[in-house]
PDB file of C-alpha atoms in Angstrom:
ATOM      1  CA  UNK A 113     110.557 163.803 110.994  1.00 84.00           C
ATOM      2  CA  UNK A 114     113.735 162.320 109.518  1.00 96.00           C
ATOM      3  CA  UNK A 115     113.888 160.164 106.425  1.00 98.00           C
ATOM      4  CA  UNK A 116     116.211 157.279 105.581  1.00 98.00           C
ATOM      5  CA  UNK A 117     117.526 155.876 102.316  1.00 98.00           C
ATOM      6  CA  UNK A 118     118.774 152.292 102.459  1.00 98.00           C
ATOM      7  CA  UNK A 119     121.057 150.567  99.977  1.00 98.00           C
ATOM      8  CA  UNK A 120     122.288 146.980  99.603  1.00 98.00           C
ATOM      9  CA  UNK A 121     124.809 145.951  96.948  1.00 98.00           C
ATOM     10  CA  UNK A 122     127.282 143.156  96.199  1.00 98.00           C
ATOM     11  CA  UNK A 123     130.799 144.509  95.749  1.00 98.00           C
ATOM     12  CA  UNK A 124     133.689 142.445  94.400  1.00 98.00           C
ATOM     13  CA  UNK A 125     135.748 141.813  97.536  1.00 98.00           C
ATOM     14  CA  UNK A 126     138.915 142.877  95.722  1.00 98.00           C
ATOM     15  CA  UNK A 127     137.278 146.294  95.124  1.00 98.00           C
ATOM     16  CA  UNK A 128     136.945 147.153  98.820  1.00 98.00           C
ATOM     17  CA  UNK A 129     139.342 150.109  98.642  1.00 98.00           C
ATOM     18  CA  UNK A 130     137.823 151.373  95.386  1.00 97.00           C
ATOM     19  CA  UNK A 131     134.365 151.101  96.977  1.00 97.00           C
ATOM     20  CA  UNK A 132     135.569 153.065 100.004  1.00 97.00           C
ATOM     21  CA  UNK A 133     136.862 155.860  97.764  1.00 96.00           C
ATOM     22  CA  UNK A 134     133.599 155.837  95.773  1.00 95.00           C
ATOM     23  CA  UNK A 135     131.578 155.972  98.998  1.00 97.00           C
ATOM     24  CA  UNK A 136     133.651 158.816 100.467  1.00 97.00           C
ATOM     25  CA  UNK A 137     133.031 161.005  97.423  1.00 96.00           C
ATOM     26  CA  UNK A 138     129.364 160.043  97.082  1.00 96.00           C
ATOM     27  CA  UNK A 139     128.797 160.468 100.822  1.00 97.00           C
ATOM     28  CA  UNK A 140     130.328 163.939 100.836  1.00 97.00           C
ATOM     29  CA  UNK A 141     128.025 164.907  97.968  1.00 98.00           C
ATOM     30  CA  UNK A 142     124.987 163.490  99.803  1.00 98.00           C
ATOM     31  CA  UNK A 143     125.941 165.562 102.859  1.00 98.00           C
ATOM     32  CA  UNK A 144     126.510 168.650 100.713  1.00 98.00           C
ATOM     33  CA  UNK A 145     122.891 168.359  99.563  1.00 98.00           C
ATOM     34  CA  UNK A 146     121.401 167.863 102.994  1.00 98.00           C
ATOM     35  CA  UNK A 147     122.030 164.353 104.321  1.00 98.00           C
ATOM     36  CA  UNK A 148     122.808 164.368 108.021  1.00 98.00           C
ATOM     37  CA  UNK A 149     124.745 161.123 108.164  1.00 98.00           C
ATOM     38  CA  UNK A 150     126.022 158.398 105.847  1.00 98.00           C
ATOM     39  CA  UNK A 151     126.821 154.908 107.108  1.00 98.00           C
ATOM     40  CA  UNK A 152     128.646 152.377 104.934  1.00 98.00           C
ATOM     41  CA  UNK A 153     128.854 148.859 106.359  1.00 98.00           C
ATOM     42  CA  UNK A 154     131.052 146.150 104.788  1.00 98.00           C
ATOM     43  CA  UNK A 155     129.511 142.696 105.250  1.00 98.00           C
ATOM     44  CA  UNK A 156     131.122 140.619 107.965  1.00 97.00           C
ATOM     45  CA  UNK A 157     128.481 138.133 109.139  1.00 97.00           C
ATOM     46  CA  UNK A 158     125.936 138.005 106.318  1.00 98.00           C
ATOM     47  CA  UNK A 159     124.506 134.501 106.001  1.00 97.00           C
ATOM     48  CA  UNK A 160     123.131 133.241 102.734  1.00 94.00           C
ATOM     49  CA  UNK A 161     119.638 131.853 102.981  1.00 94.00           C
ATOM     50  CA  UNK A 162     117.693 129.413 100.889  1.00 94.00           C
ATOM     51  CA  UNK A 163     114.596 131.573 100.451  1.00 96.00           C
ATOM     52  CA  UNK A 164     115.633 135.100 101.455  1.00 97.00           C
ATOM     53  CA  UNK A 165     118.877 136.798 102.455  1.00 97.00           C
ATOM     54  CA  UNK A 166     120.959 139.817 101.592  1.00 97.00           C
ATOM     55  CA  UNK A 167     123.280 137.765  99.338  1.00 98.00           C
ATOM     56  CA  UNK A 168     120.317 136.276  97.470  1.00 97.00           C
ATOM     57  CA  UNK A 169     118.660 139.655  97.090  1.00 97.00           C
ATOM     58  CA  UNK A 170     121.674 141.168  95.314  1.00 97.00           C
ATOM     59  CA  UNK A 171     122.727 137.919  93.601  1.00 97.00           C
ATOM     60  CA  UNK A 172     126.105 138.048  95.373  1.00 98.00           C
ATOM     61  CA  UNK A 173     128.795 135.855  93.868  1.00 97.00           C
ATOM     62  CA  UNK A 174     131.378 133.911  95.864  1.00 97.00           C
ATOM     63  CA  UNK A 175     134.000 136.631  95.323  1.00 98.00           C
ATOM     64  CA  UNK A 176     131.699 139.491  96.408  1.00 98.00           C
ATOM     65  CA  UNK A 177     130.856 141.064  99.757  1.00 98.00           C
ATOM     66  CA  UNK A 178     127.450 142.477 100.617  1.00 98.00           C
ATOM     67  CA  UNK A 179     127.496 146.153 101.595  1.00 98.00           C
ATOM     68  CA  UNK A 180     124.671 147.805 103.523  1.00 98.00           C
ATOM     69  CA  UNK A 181     124.441 151.597 103.503  1.00 98.00           C
ATOM     70  CA  UNK A 182     122.097 154.211 104.863  1.00 98.00           C
ATOM     71  CA  UNK A 183     121.714 157.935 104.388  1.00 98.00           C
ATOM     72  CA  UNK A 184     119.853 159.822 107.088  1.00 98.00           C
ATOM     73  CA  UNK A 185     118.058 162.998 106.064  1.00 98.00           C
ATOM     74  CA  UNK A 186     116.301 165.630 108.205  1.00 98.00           C
ATOM     75  CA  UNK A 187     113.049 165.154 106.233  1.00 98.00           C
ATOM     76  CA  UNK A 188     111.633 163.584 103.087  1.00 97.00           C
ATOM     77  CA  UNK A 189     111.389 167.050 101.541  1.00 98.00           C
ATOM     78  CA  UNK A 190     115.124 167.663 102.036  1.00 98.00           C
ATOM     79  CA  UNK A 191     115.837 164.171 100.697  1.00 98.00           C
ATOM     80  CA  UNK A 192     113.698 164.656  97.585  1.00 97.00           C
ATOM     81  CA  UNK A 193     115.311 168.007  96.822  1.00 97.00           C
ATOM     82  CA  UNK A 194     118.808 166.718  97.593  1.00 97.00           C
ATOM     83  CA  UNK A 195     118.328 163.506  95.615  1.00 95.00           C
ATOM     84  CA  UNK A 196     117.599 165.406  92.406  1.00 94.00           C
ATOM     85  CA  UNK A 197     120.681 167.576  92.934  1.00 97.00           C
ATOM     86  CA  UNK A 198     122.797 164.480  93.604  1.00 96.00           C
ATOM     87  CA  UNK A 199     121.629 162.817  90.398  1.00 92.00           C
ATOM     88  CA  UNK A 200     122.396 165.998  88.428  1.00 95.00           C
ATOM     89  CA  UNK A 201     125.813 166.568  90.030  1.00 96.00           C
ATOM     90  CA  UNK A 202     128.620 165.881  87.520  1.00 95.00           C
ATOM     91  CA  UNK A 203     130.754 164.377  90.329  1.00 94.00           C
ATOM     92  CA  UNK A 204     128.241 161.516  90.575  1.00 91.00           C
ATOM     93  CA  UNK A 205     128.459 160.607  86.906  1.00 87.00           C
ATOM     94  CA  UNK A 206     130.167 157.384  85.841  1.00 82.00           C
ATOM     95  CA  UNK A 207     133.166 159.209  84.392  1.00 84.00           C
ATOM     96  CA  UNK A 208     133.853 161.085  87.617  1.00 83.00           C
ATOM     97  CA  UNK A 209     132.930 158.495  90.254  1.00 85.00           C
ATOM     98  CA  UNK A 210     132.587 155.053  88.641  1.00 88.00           C
ATOM     99  CA  UNK A 211     130.728 152.417  90.625  1.00 91.00           C
ATOM    100  CA  UNK A 212     133.113 149.576  91.555  1.00 94.00           C
ATOM    101  CA  UNK A 213     130.174 147.146  91.516  1.00 95.00           C
ATOM    102  CA  UNK A 214     127.303 146.066  89.279  1.00 95.00           C
ATOM    103  CA  UNK A 215     124.719 148.824  89.686  1.00 93.00           C
ATOM    104  CA  UNK A 216     122.019 146.602  88.184  1.00 96.00           C
ATOM    105  CA  UNK A 217     122.095 144.552  91.398  1.00 97.00           C
ATOM    106  CA  UNK A 218     121.857 147.550  93.735  1.00 96.00           C
ATOM    107  CA  UNK A 219     118.733 147.583  95.889  1.00 97.00           C
ATOM    108  CA  UNK A 220     117.627 150.886  97.369  1.00 96.00           C
ATOM    109  CA  UNK A 221     114.612 152.588  98.805  1.00 97.00           C
ATOM    110  CA  UNK A 222     113.384 155.417 100.981  1.00 98.00           C
ATOM    111  CA  UNK A 223     111.960 154.773 104.425  1.00 98.00           C
ATOM    112  CA  UNK A 224     109.969 156.744 106.937  1.00 97.00           C
ATOM    113  CA  UNK A 225     111.197 155.963 110.447  1.00 96.00           C
ATOM    114  CA  UNK A 226     108.628 154.033 112.441  1.00 96.00           C
ATOM    115  CA  UNK A 227     110.428 153.674 115.757  1.00 94.00           C
ATOM    116  CA  UNK A 228     113.633 155.098 117.162  1.00 91.00           C
ATOM    117  CA  UNK A 229     114.868 153.941 120.558  1.00 94.00           C
TER     118      UNK A 229
END
């Protein structure tokens, strides 16, 4: 069964192009190590709530856009193996592919698909 990593982050809106370049490189590395598909989605209609919301979760500022990303893997085993290789890959280090956002406010997690229609 497939496995999914999900990511939510606030990116300074002025860094959209830099984020795209960062995501292209990171995504190609994810795919090199086994990911089947990478989806990067730039926030367009992301309401801010009073109790919960994507902007609240990542402490988005007025000049930031919420980005939602997923990586689809063939299995958790491939993901676990690939993830370690990704973290060790020099191309993913700050000097090679700096994050154009505050990584401390990045939310991520791994998910086992429950239903696919």
